Amino acid sequence: MIKQHFFVAPAMSSESDVRAILDLVDSYPDALSAVNWDPGLIGQLDAARAGRSHLVPAGMDATSIRSQLWTIFTGRDGWLIATVAWLLSLFYGLGLIIFGAVAFFRARRASAEQRAQVDPGGALEVRRLRVTQYWEREAHVEQLAPGTSSISTTRFRLGITEAQTRDLSLNLGMAAVRTALPELAVRLANTRLTEESREIEKTIQLSNDRTGFYRRIALWRLVDAVSIEALMFRDGLQWMQRSTLKYYSSSSIATTFVDIARADI
């Protein structure tokens, strides 16, 4: 494992209950030993206990009636709605009356959603992000007779796709990796998660220079993996998988081989 980080995000499961987790930990501190006692995890639980959480930043406070009216009249909800709002406003201010009521209820809903994010008793999850790197063997194994050689060509996609980025952002509880949780985004930058995906072709020369032996050669590719898990309370504390992202950030290819005597084939 290369890195491990902890953070708090809006819950993705109806069974998520940060308050129950905090009550358990406060009553039985040793319960954390089942999910690894880590200073980062303890820090996030302390933050949740204090009622603090990371929020996705917005350009304007969505909980204000003014911002909701601005959204309606500037066409962000669609130009048809904006046109109707402006036309009705020209007749005795009907547009402001009608859409003002709409803005009021939308602002109340936004405020309730925001409170749910900052209230440790609300729908929140403590999650951990684990970045690992390992070598993965290709399924095909090349076998070469004594004194022969061959060229092996492998194709794979380097970097992560836009769909993978969206899935990662969703499970991080943010609108975009670069814009929300800036401190976490900076840490993730070193894992090259924002590079564009592209397909590459890699060619490698294989040979068997040992007389009297066949050589079986395996190809290995360097894999980066990002997993996101949520801390849940189900018969004790345990980590539940939320998302797993696997991609290739390097075009490096390694080989291993085993020589087998002719008589053993």
Coordinates of C-alpha atoms in Angstrom, one line a residue:
M1 CA 0.0 0.0 0.0
I2 CA 1.3 3.4 -1.0
K3 CA -1.1 5.8 0.7
Q4 CA -4.1 5.8 3.0
H5 CA -6.4 8.7 3.8
F6 CA -9.6 9.2 5.8
F7 CA -12.4 11.6 5.1
V8 CA -16.1 12.2 5.8
A9 CA -18.7 12.3 2.9
P10 CA -22.5 12.2 2.4
A11 CA -23.7 8.7 3.1
M12 CA -24.5 6.3 0.2
S13 CA -26.4 3.8 2.3
S14 CA -29.5 4.1 4.4
E15 CA -27.7 1.9 7.0
S16 CA -25.0 4.6 7.5
D17 CA -25.1 6.1 11.0
V18 CA -22.1 8.1 12.1
R19 CA -23.9 8.7 15.5
A20 CA -24.1 5.0 16.2
I21 CA -20.4 4.6 15.3
L22 CA -19.4 7.5 17.6
D23 CA -21.5 6.1 20.5
L24 CA -19.8 2.7 20.1
V25 CA -16.3 4.1 20.0
D26 CA -17.0 6.4 23.0
S27 CA -18.3 3.5 25.0
Y28 CA -15.8 0.9 23.7
P29 CA -12.6 2.5 22.4
D30 CA -11.1 -1.0 21.7
A31 CA -13.8 -1.4 18.9
L32 CA -11.4 0.5 16.7
S33 CA -8.9 -2.2 16.8
A34 CA -11.1 -4.3 14.5
V35 CA -10.7 -1.7 11.8
N36 CA -7.1 -0.8 12.5
W37 CA -6.2 1.9 15.0
D38 CA -5.0 4.8 12.8
P39 CA -4.4 8.4 13.7
G40 CA -6.1 9.6 10.5
L41 CA -9.3 7.6 11.3
I42 CA -9.3 8.9 14.9
G43 CA -9.0 12.4 13.6
Q44 CA -12.0 12.1 11.3
L45 CA -14.1 10.6 14.0
D46 CA -13.1 13.5 16.3
A47 CA -14.1 15.9 13.5
A48 CA -17.5 14.2 13.1
R49 CA -18.0 14.3 16.8
A50 CA -17.4 18.1 16.8
G51 CA -19.9 18.5 14.0
R52 CA -17.4 19.4 11.4
S53 CA -17.3 17.9 7.9
H54 CA -16.0 18.8 4.4
L55 CA -18.5 20.4 2.1
V56 CA -18.5 20.6 -1.6
P57 CA -17.9 24.3 -2.4
A58 CA -20.4 26.2 -4.5
G59 CA -20.2 29.4 -6.4
M60 CA -23.1 31.0 -4.5
D61 CA -24.8 30.0 -1.2
A62 CA -27.6 27.7 -2.5
T63 CA -29.6 28.2 0.8
S64 CA -30.5 31.8 0.0
I65 CA -33.7 32.8 -1.8
R66 CA -31.7 35.4 -3.8
S67 CA -29.4 32.7 -5.3
Q68 CA -32.4 30.5 -6.2
L69 CA -34.1 33.5 -8.0
W70 CA -30.8 34.2 -9.8
T71 CA -30.7 30.6 -11.0
I72 CA -34.2 30.8 -12.3
F73 CA -34.0 34.2 -14.0
T74 CA -30.6 33.7 -15.6
G75 CA -31.6 30.6 -17.4
R76 CA -29.7 28.0 -15.4
D77 CA -32.9 26.0 -15.0
G78 CA -33.6 26.4 -18.7
W79 CA -34.3 29.3 -21.0
L80 CA -38.0 28.4 -21.3
I81 CA -38.5 28.8 -17.5
A82 CA -36.5 32.0 -17.5
T83 CA -38.5 33.5 -20.3
V84 CA -41.8 32.6 -18.5
A85 CA -40.4 34.2 -15.3
W86 CA -39.5 37.4 -17.0
L87 CA -42.7 37.7 -19.0
L88 CA -44.8 37.1 -15.8
S89 CA -42.7 39.7 -14.0
L90 CA -43.7 42.3 -16.5
F91 CA -47.4 41.9 -15.5
Y92 CA -47.8 43.2 -12.0
G93 CA -44.7 41.3 -10.8
L94 CA -46.5 37.9 -11.0
G95 CA -43.2 36.3 -11.9
L96 CA -41.5 37.4 -8.7
I97 CA -44.5 36.3 -6.6
I98 CA -44.8 32.8 -8.2
F99 CA -41.1 32.1 -8.6
G100 CA -40.3 33.7 -5.3
A101 CA -42.3 31.0 -3.6
V102 CA -40.5 28.4 -5.7
A103 CA -37.1 29.9 -4.7
F104 CA -38.2 29.9 -1.0
F105 CA -39.0 26.2 -0.9
R106 CA -35.8 25.4 -2.9
A107 CA -33.7 27.4 -0.5
R108 CA -35.2 25.5 2.4
R109 CA -34.5 22.2 0.8
A110 CA -30.9 23.2 0.1
S111 CA -30.5 24.3 3.7
A112 CA -31.8 21.0 5.0
E113 CA -29.3 19.1 2.7
Q114 CA -26.5 21.2 4.0
R115 CA -27.4 20.7 7.6
A116 CA -27.5 16.9 6.9
Q117 CA -23.9 17.1 5.7
V118 CA -22.5 19.0 8.8
D119 CA -24.6 17.2 11.4
P120 CA -22.7 14.2 12.8
G121 CA -26.1 12.6 13.5
G122 CA -27.1 13.0 9.9
A123 CA -26.4 10.9 6.8
L124 CA -22.6 10.8 6.8
E125 CA -20.0 8.2 6.3
V126 CA -16.4 8.0 7.5
R127 CA -14.5 6.6 4.6
R128 CA -10.9 5.6 3.8
L129 CA -9.1 5.9 0.5
R130 CA -6.3 3.4 -0.1
V131 CA -3.9 3.8 -3.0
T132 CA -1.9 0.6 -3.8
Q133 CA 0.5 -0.4 -6.6
Y134 CA 1.3 -4.0 -7.7
W135 CA 2.4 -6.1 -10.6
E136 CA -0.3 -8.0 -12.5
R137 CA 0.5 -11.0 -14.7
E138 CA -1.1 -11.3 -18.2
A139 CA -3.1 -14.4 -18.8
H140 CA -1.0 -15.5 -21.7
V141 CA 2.3 -17.3 -21.1
E142 CA 4.8 -17.5 -23.9
Q143 CA 6.7 -20.7 -24.4
L144 CA 10.0 -20.7 -26.4
A145 CA 12.0 -23.6 -27.7
P146 CA 15.7 -23.7 -27.1
G147 CA 17.6 -21.1 -29.2
T148 CA 14.5 -19.3 -30.4
S149 CA 13.1 -15.8 -29.9
S150 CA 9.9 -13.9 -30.5
I151 CA 8.4 -10.4 -30.3
S152 CA 5.4 -10.0 -28.0
T153 CA 3.0 -7.1 -28.4
T154 CA 0.6 -6.1 -25.7
R155 CA -2.0 -3.4 -25.8
F156 CA -3.6 -1.6 -22.8
R157 CA -5.2 1.6 -21.7
L158 CA -2.9 4.1 -19.9
G159 CA -4.5 6.5 -17.4
I160 CA -8.1 6.7 -16.2
T161 CA -11.2 7.3 -18.2
E162 CA -13.7 10.1 -17.7
A163 CA -16.2 7.5 -16.4
Q164 CA -13.7 6.3 -13.8
T165 CA -13.1 9.9 -12.7
R166 CA -16.9 10.4 -12.2
D167 CA -17.1 7.2 -10.2
L168 CA -14.2 8.3 -8.0
S169 CA -15.6 11.7 -7.5
L170 CA -19.0 10.3 -6.5
N171 CA -17.5 8.0 -3.9
L172 CA -15.3 10.8 -2.6
G173 CA -18.5 12.8 -2.0
M174 CA -17.4 15.6 -4.2
A175 CA -18.4 17.3 -7.5
A176 CA -14.9 17.0 -9.0
V177 CA -11.6 15.7 -7.7
R178 CA -9.9 19.0 -8.5
T179 CA -12.5 21.4 -7.0
A180 CA -13.6 19.8 -3.7
L181 CA -11.6 18.7 -0.7
P182 CA -8.5 20.6 -2.0
E183 CA -6.1 19.1 0.5
L184 CA -7.1 15.6 -0.6
A185 CA -6.9 16.5 -4.2
V186 CA -3.3 17.7 -3.7
R187 CA -2.4 14.3 -2.2
L188 CA -4.1 12.4 -5.0
A189 CA -2.3 14.5 -7.6
N190 CA 0.8 12.4 -7.0
T191 CA -1.1 9.2 -8.0
R192 CA -1.6 10.7 -11.5
L193 CA -5.4 10.3 -11.3
T194 CA -6.1 13.2 -13.6
E195 CA -4.2 12.1 -16.6
E196 CA -6.1 11.4 -19.8
S197 CA -6.8 7.9 -20.8
R198 CA -5.1 6.6 -24.0
E199 CA -4.4 3.3 -25.5
I200 CA -0.8 2.3 -26.1
E201 CA 1.0 -0.6 -27.7
K202 CA 4.1 -2.1 -26.1
T203 CA 6.5 -4.4 -27.9
I204 CA 9.1 -6.5 -26.0
Q205 CA 11.7 -9.0 -27.3
L206 CA 11.6 -12.5 -25.7
S207 CA 14.3 -15.1 -26.2
N208 CA 15.5 -18.5 -24.9
D209 CA 19.3 -18.9 -25.0
R210 CA 19.4 -22.1 -22.9
T211 CA 20.2 -25.3 -24.6
G212 CA 18.0 -28.3 -23.8
F213 CA 15.3 -26.3 -22.0
Y214 CA 12.0 -24.8 -23.0
R215 CA 11.4 -21.4 -21.5
R216 CA 8.0 -20.2 -20.3
I217 CA 7.9 -16.4 -20.0
A218 CA 5.2 -14.4 -18.3
L219 CA 4.6 -10.7 -18.8
W220 CA 3.7 -8.4 -15.9
R221 CA 2.2 -4.9 -16.0
L222 CA 2.4 -2.3 -13.2
V223 CA -1.1 -1.6 -11.8
D224 CA -2.4 1.3 -9.7
A225 CA -5.5 0.7 -7.6
V226 CA -7.7 3.1 -5.7
S227 CA -10.3 1.6 -3.3
I228 CA -12.8 3.6 -1.2
E229 CA -14.5 1.9 1.8
A230 CA -17.0 3.2 4.3
L231 CA -16.9 2.5 8.0
M232 CA -20.1 0.7 9.0
F233 CA -21.6 -0.7 12.2
R234 CA -22.8 -4.2 11.6
D235 CA -22.2 -6.5 14.5
G236 CA -19.2 -4.4 15.2
L237 CA -17.2 -2.0 13.1
Q238 CA -16.1 -3.1 9.7
W239 CA -15.1 -1.5 6.3
M240 CA -17.6 -1.9 3.4
Q241 CA -16.4 -1.6 -0.2
R242 CA -17.8 1.5 -2.0
S243 CA -15.6 1.7 -5.1
T244 CA -12.5 0.1 -6.6
L245 CA -10.7 1.8 -9.4
K246 CA -7.9 0.0 -11.3
Y247 CA -5.8 1.6 -14.0
Y248 CA -2.3 1.7 -15.5
S249 CA -0.2 4.8 -14.9
S250 CA 3.0 3.4 -16.3
S251 CA 3.9 1.6 -19.5
S252 CA 6.5 -0.5 -17.7
I253 CA 6.4 -4.2 -18.5
A254 CA 8.4 -6.8 -16.6
T255 CA 9.1 -10.5 -17.4
T256 CA 9.7 -13.6 -15.4
F257 CA 10.5 -17.0 -16.7
V258 CA 11.0 -20.6 -15.8
D259 CA 13.1 -23.1 -17.7
I260 CA 11.8 -26.7 -18.2
A261 CA 13.9 -29.6 -19.4
R262 CA 12.8 -31.2 -22.7
A263 CA 12.2 -34.5 -20.9
D264 CA 9.7 -32.9 -18.6
I265 CA 7.5 -31.5 -21.4

